[in-house]
Coordinates of C-alpha atoms and ligand atoms in Angstrom, one line a residue:
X224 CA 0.0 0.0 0.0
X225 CA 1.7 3.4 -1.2
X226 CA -0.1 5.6 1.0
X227 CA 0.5 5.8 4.7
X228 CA -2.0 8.4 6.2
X229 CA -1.3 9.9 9.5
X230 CA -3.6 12.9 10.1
X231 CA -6.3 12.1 13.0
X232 CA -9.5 12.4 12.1
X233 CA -10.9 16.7 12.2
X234 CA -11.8 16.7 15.9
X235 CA -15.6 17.6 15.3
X236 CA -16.9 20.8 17.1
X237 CA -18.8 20.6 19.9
X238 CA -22.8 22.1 18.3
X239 CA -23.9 25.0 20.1
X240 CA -27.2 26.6 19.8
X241 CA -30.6 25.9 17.5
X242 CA -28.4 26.8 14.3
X243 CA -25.2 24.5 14.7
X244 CA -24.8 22.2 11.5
X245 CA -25.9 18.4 12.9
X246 CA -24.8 14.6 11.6
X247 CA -23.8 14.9 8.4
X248 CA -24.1 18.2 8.4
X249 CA -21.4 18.7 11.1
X250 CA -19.1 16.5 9.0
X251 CA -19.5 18.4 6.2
X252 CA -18.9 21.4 7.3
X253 CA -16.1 20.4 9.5
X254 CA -14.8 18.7 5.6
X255 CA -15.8 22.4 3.8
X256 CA -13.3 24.0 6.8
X257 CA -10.4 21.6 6.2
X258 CA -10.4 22.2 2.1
X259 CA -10.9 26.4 2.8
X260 CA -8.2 26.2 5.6
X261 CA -5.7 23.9 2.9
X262 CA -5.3 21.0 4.8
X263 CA -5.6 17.3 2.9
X264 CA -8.1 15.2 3.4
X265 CA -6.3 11.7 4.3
X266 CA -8.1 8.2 4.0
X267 CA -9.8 7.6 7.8
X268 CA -11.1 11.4 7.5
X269 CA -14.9 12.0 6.7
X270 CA -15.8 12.6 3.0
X271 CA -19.0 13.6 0.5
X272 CA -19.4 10.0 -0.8
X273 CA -19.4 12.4 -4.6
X274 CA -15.7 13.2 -3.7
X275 CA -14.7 10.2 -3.3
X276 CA -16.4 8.9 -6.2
X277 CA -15.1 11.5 -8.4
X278 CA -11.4 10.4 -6.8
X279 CA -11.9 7.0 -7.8
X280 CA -12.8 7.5 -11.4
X281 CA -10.0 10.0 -11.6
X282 CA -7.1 8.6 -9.9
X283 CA -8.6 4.7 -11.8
X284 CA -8.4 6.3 -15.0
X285 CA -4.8 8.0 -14.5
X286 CA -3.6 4.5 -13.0
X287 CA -4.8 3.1 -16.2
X288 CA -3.2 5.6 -18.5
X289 CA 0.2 5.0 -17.0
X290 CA -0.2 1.4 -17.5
X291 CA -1.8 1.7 -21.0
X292 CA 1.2 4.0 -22.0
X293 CA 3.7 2.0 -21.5
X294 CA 2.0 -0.1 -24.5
X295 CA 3.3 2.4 -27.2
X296 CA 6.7 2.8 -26.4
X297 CA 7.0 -1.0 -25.3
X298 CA 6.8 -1.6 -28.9
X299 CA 10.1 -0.7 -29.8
X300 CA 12.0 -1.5 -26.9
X301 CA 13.8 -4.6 -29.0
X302 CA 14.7 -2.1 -31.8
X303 CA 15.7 0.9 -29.9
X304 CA 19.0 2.1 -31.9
X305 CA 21.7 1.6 -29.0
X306 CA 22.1 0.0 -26.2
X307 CA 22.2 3.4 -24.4
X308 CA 18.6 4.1 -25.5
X309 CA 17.2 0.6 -24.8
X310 CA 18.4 1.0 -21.7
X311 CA 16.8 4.4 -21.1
X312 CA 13.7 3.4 -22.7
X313 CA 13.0 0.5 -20.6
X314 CA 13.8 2.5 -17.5
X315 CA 11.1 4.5 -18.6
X316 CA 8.6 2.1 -19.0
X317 CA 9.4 0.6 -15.7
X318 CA 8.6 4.4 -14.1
X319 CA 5.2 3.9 -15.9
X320 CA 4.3 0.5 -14.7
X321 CA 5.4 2.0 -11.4
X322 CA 3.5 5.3 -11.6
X323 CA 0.2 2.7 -12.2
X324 CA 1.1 1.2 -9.1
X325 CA 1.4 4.1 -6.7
X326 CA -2.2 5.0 -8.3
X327 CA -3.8 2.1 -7.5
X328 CA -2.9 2.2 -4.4
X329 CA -3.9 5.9 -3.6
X330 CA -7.1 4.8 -5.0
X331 CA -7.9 1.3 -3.0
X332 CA -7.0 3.7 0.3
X333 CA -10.5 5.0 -1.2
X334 CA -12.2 1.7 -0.4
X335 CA -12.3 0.2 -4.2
X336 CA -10.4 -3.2 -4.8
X337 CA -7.7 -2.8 -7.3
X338 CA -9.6 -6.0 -9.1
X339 CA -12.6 -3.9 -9.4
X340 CA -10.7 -0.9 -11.0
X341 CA -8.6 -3.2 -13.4
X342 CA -11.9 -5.1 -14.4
X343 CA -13.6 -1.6 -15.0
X344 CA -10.5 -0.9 -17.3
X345 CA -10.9 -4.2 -19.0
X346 CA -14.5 -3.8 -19.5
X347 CA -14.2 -0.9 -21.4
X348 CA -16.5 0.6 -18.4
X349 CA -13.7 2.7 -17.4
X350 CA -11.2 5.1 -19.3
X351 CA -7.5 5.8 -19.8
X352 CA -6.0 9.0 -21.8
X353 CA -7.4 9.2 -24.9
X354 CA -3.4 9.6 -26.1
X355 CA -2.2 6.2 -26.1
X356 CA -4.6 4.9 -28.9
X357 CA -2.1 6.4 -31.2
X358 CA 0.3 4.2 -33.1
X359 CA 4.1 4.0 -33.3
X360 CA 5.2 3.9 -36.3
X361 CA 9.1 4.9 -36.2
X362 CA 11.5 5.4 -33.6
X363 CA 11.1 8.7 -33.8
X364 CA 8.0 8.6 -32.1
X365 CA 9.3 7.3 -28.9
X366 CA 11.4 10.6 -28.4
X367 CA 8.0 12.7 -29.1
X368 CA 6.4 10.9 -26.8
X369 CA 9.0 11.7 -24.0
X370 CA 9.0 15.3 -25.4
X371 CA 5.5 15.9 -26.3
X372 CA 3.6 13.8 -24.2
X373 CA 5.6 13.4 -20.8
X374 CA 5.6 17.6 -21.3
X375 CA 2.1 17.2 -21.6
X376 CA 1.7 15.3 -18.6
X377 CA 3.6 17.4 -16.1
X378 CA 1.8 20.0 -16.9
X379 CA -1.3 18.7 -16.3
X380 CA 0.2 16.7 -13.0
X381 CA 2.3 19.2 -11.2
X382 CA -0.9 20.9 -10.2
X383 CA -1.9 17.8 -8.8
X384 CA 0.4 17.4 -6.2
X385 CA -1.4 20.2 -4.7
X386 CA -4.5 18.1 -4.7
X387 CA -6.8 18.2 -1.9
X388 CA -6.5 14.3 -1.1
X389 CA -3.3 13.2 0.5
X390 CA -2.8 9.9 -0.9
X391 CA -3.1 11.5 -4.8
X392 CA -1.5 14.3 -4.1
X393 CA 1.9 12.4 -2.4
X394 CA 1.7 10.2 -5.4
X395 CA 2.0 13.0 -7.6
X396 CA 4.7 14.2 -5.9
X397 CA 7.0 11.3 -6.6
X398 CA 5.4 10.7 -10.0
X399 CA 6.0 14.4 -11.1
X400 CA 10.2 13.7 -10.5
X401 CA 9.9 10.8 -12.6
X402 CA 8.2 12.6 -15.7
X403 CA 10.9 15.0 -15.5
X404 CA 13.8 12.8 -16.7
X405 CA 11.1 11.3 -19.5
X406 CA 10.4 14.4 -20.8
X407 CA 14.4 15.2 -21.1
X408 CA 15.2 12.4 -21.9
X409 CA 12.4 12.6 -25.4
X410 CA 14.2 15.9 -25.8
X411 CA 17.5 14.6 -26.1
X412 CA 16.7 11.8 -28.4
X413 CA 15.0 14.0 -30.7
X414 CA 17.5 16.6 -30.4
X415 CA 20.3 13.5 -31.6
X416 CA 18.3 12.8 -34.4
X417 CA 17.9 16.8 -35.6
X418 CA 21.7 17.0 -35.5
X419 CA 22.2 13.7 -38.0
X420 CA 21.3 12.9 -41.4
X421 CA 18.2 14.7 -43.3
X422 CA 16.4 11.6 -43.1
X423 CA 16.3 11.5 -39.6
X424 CA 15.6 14.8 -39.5
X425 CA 12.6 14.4 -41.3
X426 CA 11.4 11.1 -39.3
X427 CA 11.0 13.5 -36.9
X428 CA 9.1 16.1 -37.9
X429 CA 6.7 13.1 -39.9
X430 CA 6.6 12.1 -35.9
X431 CA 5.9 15.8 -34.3
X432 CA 3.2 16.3 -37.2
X433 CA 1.4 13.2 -36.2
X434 CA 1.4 13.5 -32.2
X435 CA 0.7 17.3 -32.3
X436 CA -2.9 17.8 -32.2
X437 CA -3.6 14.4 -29.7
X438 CA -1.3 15.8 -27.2
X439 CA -3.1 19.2 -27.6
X440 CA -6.8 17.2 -27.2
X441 CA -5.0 15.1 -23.8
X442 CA -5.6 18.0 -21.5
X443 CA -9.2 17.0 -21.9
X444 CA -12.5 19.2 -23.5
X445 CA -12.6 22.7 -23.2
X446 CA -13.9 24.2 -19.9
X447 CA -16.9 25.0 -21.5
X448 CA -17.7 21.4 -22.3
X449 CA -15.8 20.3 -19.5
X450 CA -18.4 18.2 -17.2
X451 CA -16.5 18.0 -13.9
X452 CA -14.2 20.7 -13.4
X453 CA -16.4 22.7 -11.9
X454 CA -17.0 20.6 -9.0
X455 CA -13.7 19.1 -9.0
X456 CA -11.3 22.6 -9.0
X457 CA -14.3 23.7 -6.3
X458 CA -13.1 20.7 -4.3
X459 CA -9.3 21.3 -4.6
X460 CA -8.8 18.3 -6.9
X461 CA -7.7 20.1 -9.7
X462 CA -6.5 22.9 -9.6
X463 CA -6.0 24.5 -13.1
X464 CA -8.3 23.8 -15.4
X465 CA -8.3 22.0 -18.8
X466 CA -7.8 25.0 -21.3
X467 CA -5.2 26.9 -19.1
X468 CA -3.1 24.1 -19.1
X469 CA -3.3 23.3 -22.9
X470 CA -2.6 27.1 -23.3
X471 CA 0.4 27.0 -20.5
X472 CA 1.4 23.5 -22.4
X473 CA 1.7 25.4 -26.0
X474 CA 3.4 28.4 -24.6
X475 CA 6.2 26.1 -22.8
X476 CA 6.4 23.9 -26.3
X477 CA 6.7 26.5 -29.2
X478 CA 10.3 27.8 -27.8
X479 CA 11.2 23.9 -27.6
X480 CA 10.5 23.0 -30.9
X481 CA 12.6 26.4 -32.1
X482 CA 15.8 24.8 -30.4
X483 CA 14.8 21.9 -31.7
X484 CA 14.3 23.2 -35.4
X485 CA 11.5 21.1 -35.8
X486 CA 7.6 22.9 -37.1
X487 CA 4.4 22.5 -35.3
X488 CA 1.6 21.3 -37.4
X489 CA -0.6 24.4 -37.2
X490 CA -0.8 27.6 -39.6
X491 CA -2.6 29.4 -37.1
X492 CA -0.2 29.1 -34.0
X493 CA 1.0 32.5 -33.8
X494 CA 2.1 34.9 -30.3
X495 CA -0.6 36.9 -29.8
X496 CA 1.3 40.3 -27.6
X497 CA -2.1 41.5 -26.4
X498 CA -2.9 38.3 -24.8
X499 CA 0.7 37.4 -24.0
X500 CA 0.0 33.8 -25.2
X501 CA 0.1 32.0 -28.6
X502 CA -3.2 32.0 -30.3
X503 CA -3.6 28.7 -31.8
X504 CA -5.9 26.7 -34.1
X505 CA -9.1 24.9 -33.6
X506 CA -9.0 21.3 -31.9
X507 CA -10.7 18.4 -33.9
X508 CA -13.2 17.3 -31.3
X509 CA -15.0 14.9 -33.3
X510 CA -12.0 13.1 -33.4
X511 CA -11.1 13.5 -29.9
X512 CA -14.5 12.0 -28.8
X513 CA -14.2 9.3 -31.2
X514 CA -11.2 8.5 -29.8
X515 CA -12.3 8.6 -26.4
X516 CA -15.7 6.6 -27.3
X517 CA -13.2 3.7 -28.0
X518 CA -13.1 3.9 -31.9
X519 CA -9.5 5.3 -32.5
X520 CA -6.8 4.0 -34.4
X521 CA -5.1 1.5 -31.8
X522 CA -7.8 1.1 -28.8
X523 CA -8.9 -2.3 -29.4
X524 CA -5.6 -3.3 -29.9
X525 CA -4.7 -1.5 -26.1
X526 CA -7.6 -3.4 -24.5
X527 CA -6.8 -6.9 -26.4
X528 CA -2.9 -6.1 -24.9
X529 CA -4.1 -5.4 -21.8
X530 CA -6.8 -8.4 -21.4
X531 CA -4.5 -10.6 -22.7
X532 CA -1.8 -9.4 -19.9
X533 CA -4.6 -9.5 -17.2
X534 CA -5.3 -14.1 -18.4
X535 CA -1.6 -14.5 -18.8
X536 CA -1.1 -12.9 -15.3
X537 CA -3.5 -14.7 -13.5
X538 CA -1.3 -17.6 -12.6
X539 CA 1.4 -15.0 -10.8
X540 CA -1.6 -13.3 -8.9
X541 CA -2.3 -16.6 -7.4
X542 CA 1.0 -17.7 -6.2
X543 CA 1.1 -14.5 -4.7
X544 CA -1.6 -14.8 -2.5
X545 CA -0.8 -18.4 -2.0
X546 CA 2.2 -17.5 -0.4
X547 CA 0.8 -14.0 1.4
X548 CA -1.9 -16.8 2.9
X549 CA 0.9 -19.1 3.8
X550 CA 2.9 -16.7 5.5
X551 CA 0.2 -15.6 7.5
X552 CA -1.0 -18.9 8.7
X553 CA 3.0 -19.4 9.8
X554 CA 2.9 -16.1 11.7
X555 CA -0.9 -16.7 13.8
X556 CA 0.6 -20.1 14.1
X557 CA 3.9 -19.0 15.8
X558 CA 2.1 -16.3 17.8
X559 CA -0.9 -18.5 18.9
Ligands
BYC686 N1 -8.6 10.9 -22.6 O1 -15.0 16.8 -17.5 P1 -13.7 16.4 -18.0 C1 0.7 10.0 -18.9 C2 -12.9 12.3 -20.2 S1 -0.7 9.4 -18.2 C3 -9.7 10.2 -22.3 O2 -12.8 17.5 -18.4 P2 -11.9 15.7 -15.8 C4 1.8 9.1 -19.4 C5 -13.1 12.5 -18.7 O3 -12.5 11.3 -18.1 C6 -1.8 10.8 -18.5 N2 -10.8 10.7 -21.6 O4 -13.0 15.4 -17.0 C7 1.8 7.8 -19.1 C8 -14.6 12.5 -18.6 O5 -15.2 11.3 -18.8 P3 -15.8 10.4 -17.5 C9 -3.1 10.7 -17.8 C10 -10.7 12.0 -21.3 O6 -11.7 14.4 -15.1 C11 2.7 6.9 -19.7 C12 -15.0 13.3 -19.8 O7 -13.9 13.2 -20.8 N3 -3.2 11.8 -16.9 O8 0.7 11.2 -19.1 O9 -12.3 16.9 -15.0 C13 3.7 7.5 -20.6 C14 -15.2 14.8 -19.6 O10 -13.9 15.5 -19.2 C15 -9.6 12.8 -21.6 C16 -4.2 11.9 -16.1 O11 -5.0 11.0 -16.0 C17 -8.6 12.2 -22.3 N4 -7.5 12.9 -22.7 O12 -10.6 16.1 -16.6 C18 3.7 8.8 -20.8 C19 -4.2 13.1 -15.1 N5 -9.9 14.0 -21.2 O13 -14.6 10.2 -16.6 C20 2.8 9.7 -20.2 C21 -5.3 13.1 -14.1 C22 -11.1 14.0 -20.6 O14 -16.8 11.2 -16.9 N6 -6.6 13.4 -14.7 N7 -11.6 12.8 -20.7 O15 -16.2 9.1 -18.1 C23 -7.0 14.6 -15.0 O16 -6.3 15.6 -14.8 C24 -8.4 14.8 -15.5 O17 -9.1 13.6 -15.3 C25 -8.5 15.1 -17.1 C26 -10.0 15.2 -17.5 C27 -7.8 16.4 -17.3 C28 -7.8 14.0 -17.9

């Protein structure tokens, strides 16, 4: 279990007078106080059964993404083009099977089995980033992912380790270090491959043209269209919301791809001095929601990965417990 909680439970007030908040009431106001005053809420503390809900299905889905990303770039760990970069590539997948983990367990401190989330994943009931039902077709797609969408993905998750609930937001913490080397370490590939022969050079920028606009859709629908962020920023989950972090994403990425000397795929991305942000152009949401509706170019092959893991796995998940139950029979056995 990652997290390891420690706050004691809010000591409820005592109710004075006729108007005093009671039951429930008392708990969520006493909950209301901690979020205002910018205290966590840790696992044993009182919660709105709708925030913990909306912490399941968030923190599920993220703990699915991790472990759904690491699909893409697995695909070309046995041709990576040096050992230096298989070796740095399957580091990196590691961190994202790792990254899963951590988010499982912030979730199950939540109450939901880990078998339940996975199955919801498996299902199709539950969903991961709509990014990682894009193909790879070179290898210069592995250093856009690190580039493109690690830097996506810090953007969007160094706000989270401000979250509200302790568990996530630790999680982040550690998480957020982690991306940091991927996205440098995209960079630098890419960067390698800009300074070698024109064909390489333009294997890249085939790569940056493809993964532009999905990495600008990852941040999620505009806030207008955007169902939970309301509720969510109101309860301290998130904390930015989805197009200020798209915009902060493309502001960050246009002087990257100058150094680079690579062009990004949109005629209308231009610095706007009034605004002091780049205007850009307008996001393909049909696609975006077809993607996300489970009908883009690589998700049944994702779930058919994943489902076939999950059967092939089964044998390791029993042994596991076989031995956990054995070990504990020892140990009531030696202390009975
Ligand atoms: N893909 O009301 P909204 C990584 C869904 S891992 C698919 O704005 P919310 C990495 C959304 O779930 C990256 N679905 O929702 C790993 C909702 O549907 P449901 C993953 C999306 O939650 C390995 C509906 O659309 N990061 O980077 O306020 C290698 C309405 O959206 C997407 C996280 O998970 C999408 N892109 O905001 C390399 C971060 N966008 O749930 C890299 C944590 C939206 O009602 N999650 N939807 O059925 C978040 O920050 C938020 O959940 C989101 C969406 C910004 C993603």
């Amino acid at each position: 279990m990652y997290t390891q909680a420690l706050d004691l439970q809010t000591p409820v007030p005592a109710a004075t007078g006729s108007a005093a908040p009671v039951g429930q009431d008392l708990r969520e106001h006493a909950f209301n106080a901690r979020l205002a005053d910018g205290q966590k809420i840790e696992a044993q503390d009182w919660m709105p059964e709708a925030y913990r809900k909306t912490l399941v299905r968030q923190i599920s889905q993220h703990a699915h993404s991790e472990v759904v990303g690491m699909l893409p770039e697995g695909n070309w760990v046995t041709r990576a083009p040096s050992l230096k970069r298989k070796a740095i590539l399957l580091a990196k997948i590691q961190d994202e099977g790792g990254h899963g983990l951590y988010l499982y367990s912030a979730a199950e401190t939540l109450g939901t089995p880990r078998e339940a989330m996975q199955q919801a994943l498996l299902s199709g009931a539950s969903k991961y980033s709509s990014i990682f039902n894009y193909p790879t077709l070179t290898w210069a797609d592995v250093g856009v992912i690190g580039w493109l969408v690690d830097g996506a993905a810090i953007m969007n998750q160094i706000p989270l380790c401000r979250c509200s609930y302790g568990p996530y937001a630790r999680a982040m913490i550690r998480i957020c270090k982690e991306e940091s080397f991927h996205q440098r370490q995209g960079f630098d590939s890419l960067l390698a491959m800009m300074r070698g022969t024109a064909a390489q050079r333009d294997m890249v920028q085939d790569a940056v043209n493809r993964w532009w606009w999905p990495v600008v859709m990852m941040f999620g629908p505009s806030d207008g269209q955007s169902v939970h962020s309301a509720q969510t920023m109101n309860w301290g989950i998130k904390r930015i919301s989805n197009d200020e972090l798209r915009q902060k994403f493309i502001d960050a990425t246009v002087p990257q791809a100058q150094l680079l000397g690579v062009s990004l795929p949109d005629p209308d991305l231009k610095w706007n001095a009034s605004r002091g942000h780049h205007d850009f152009g307008a996001i393909d949401w049909d696609e975006f929601w077809r993607v996300v509706g489970g009908d883009g170019p690589c998700n049944r092959e994702r779930l058919h990965a994943r489902r076939t893991a999950h059967d092939k796995g089964a044998w390791v998940r029993e042994a596991a417990l076989a031995h956990a139950n054995k070990t504990r029979a020892r140990e009531l056995g030696r202390a009975a």
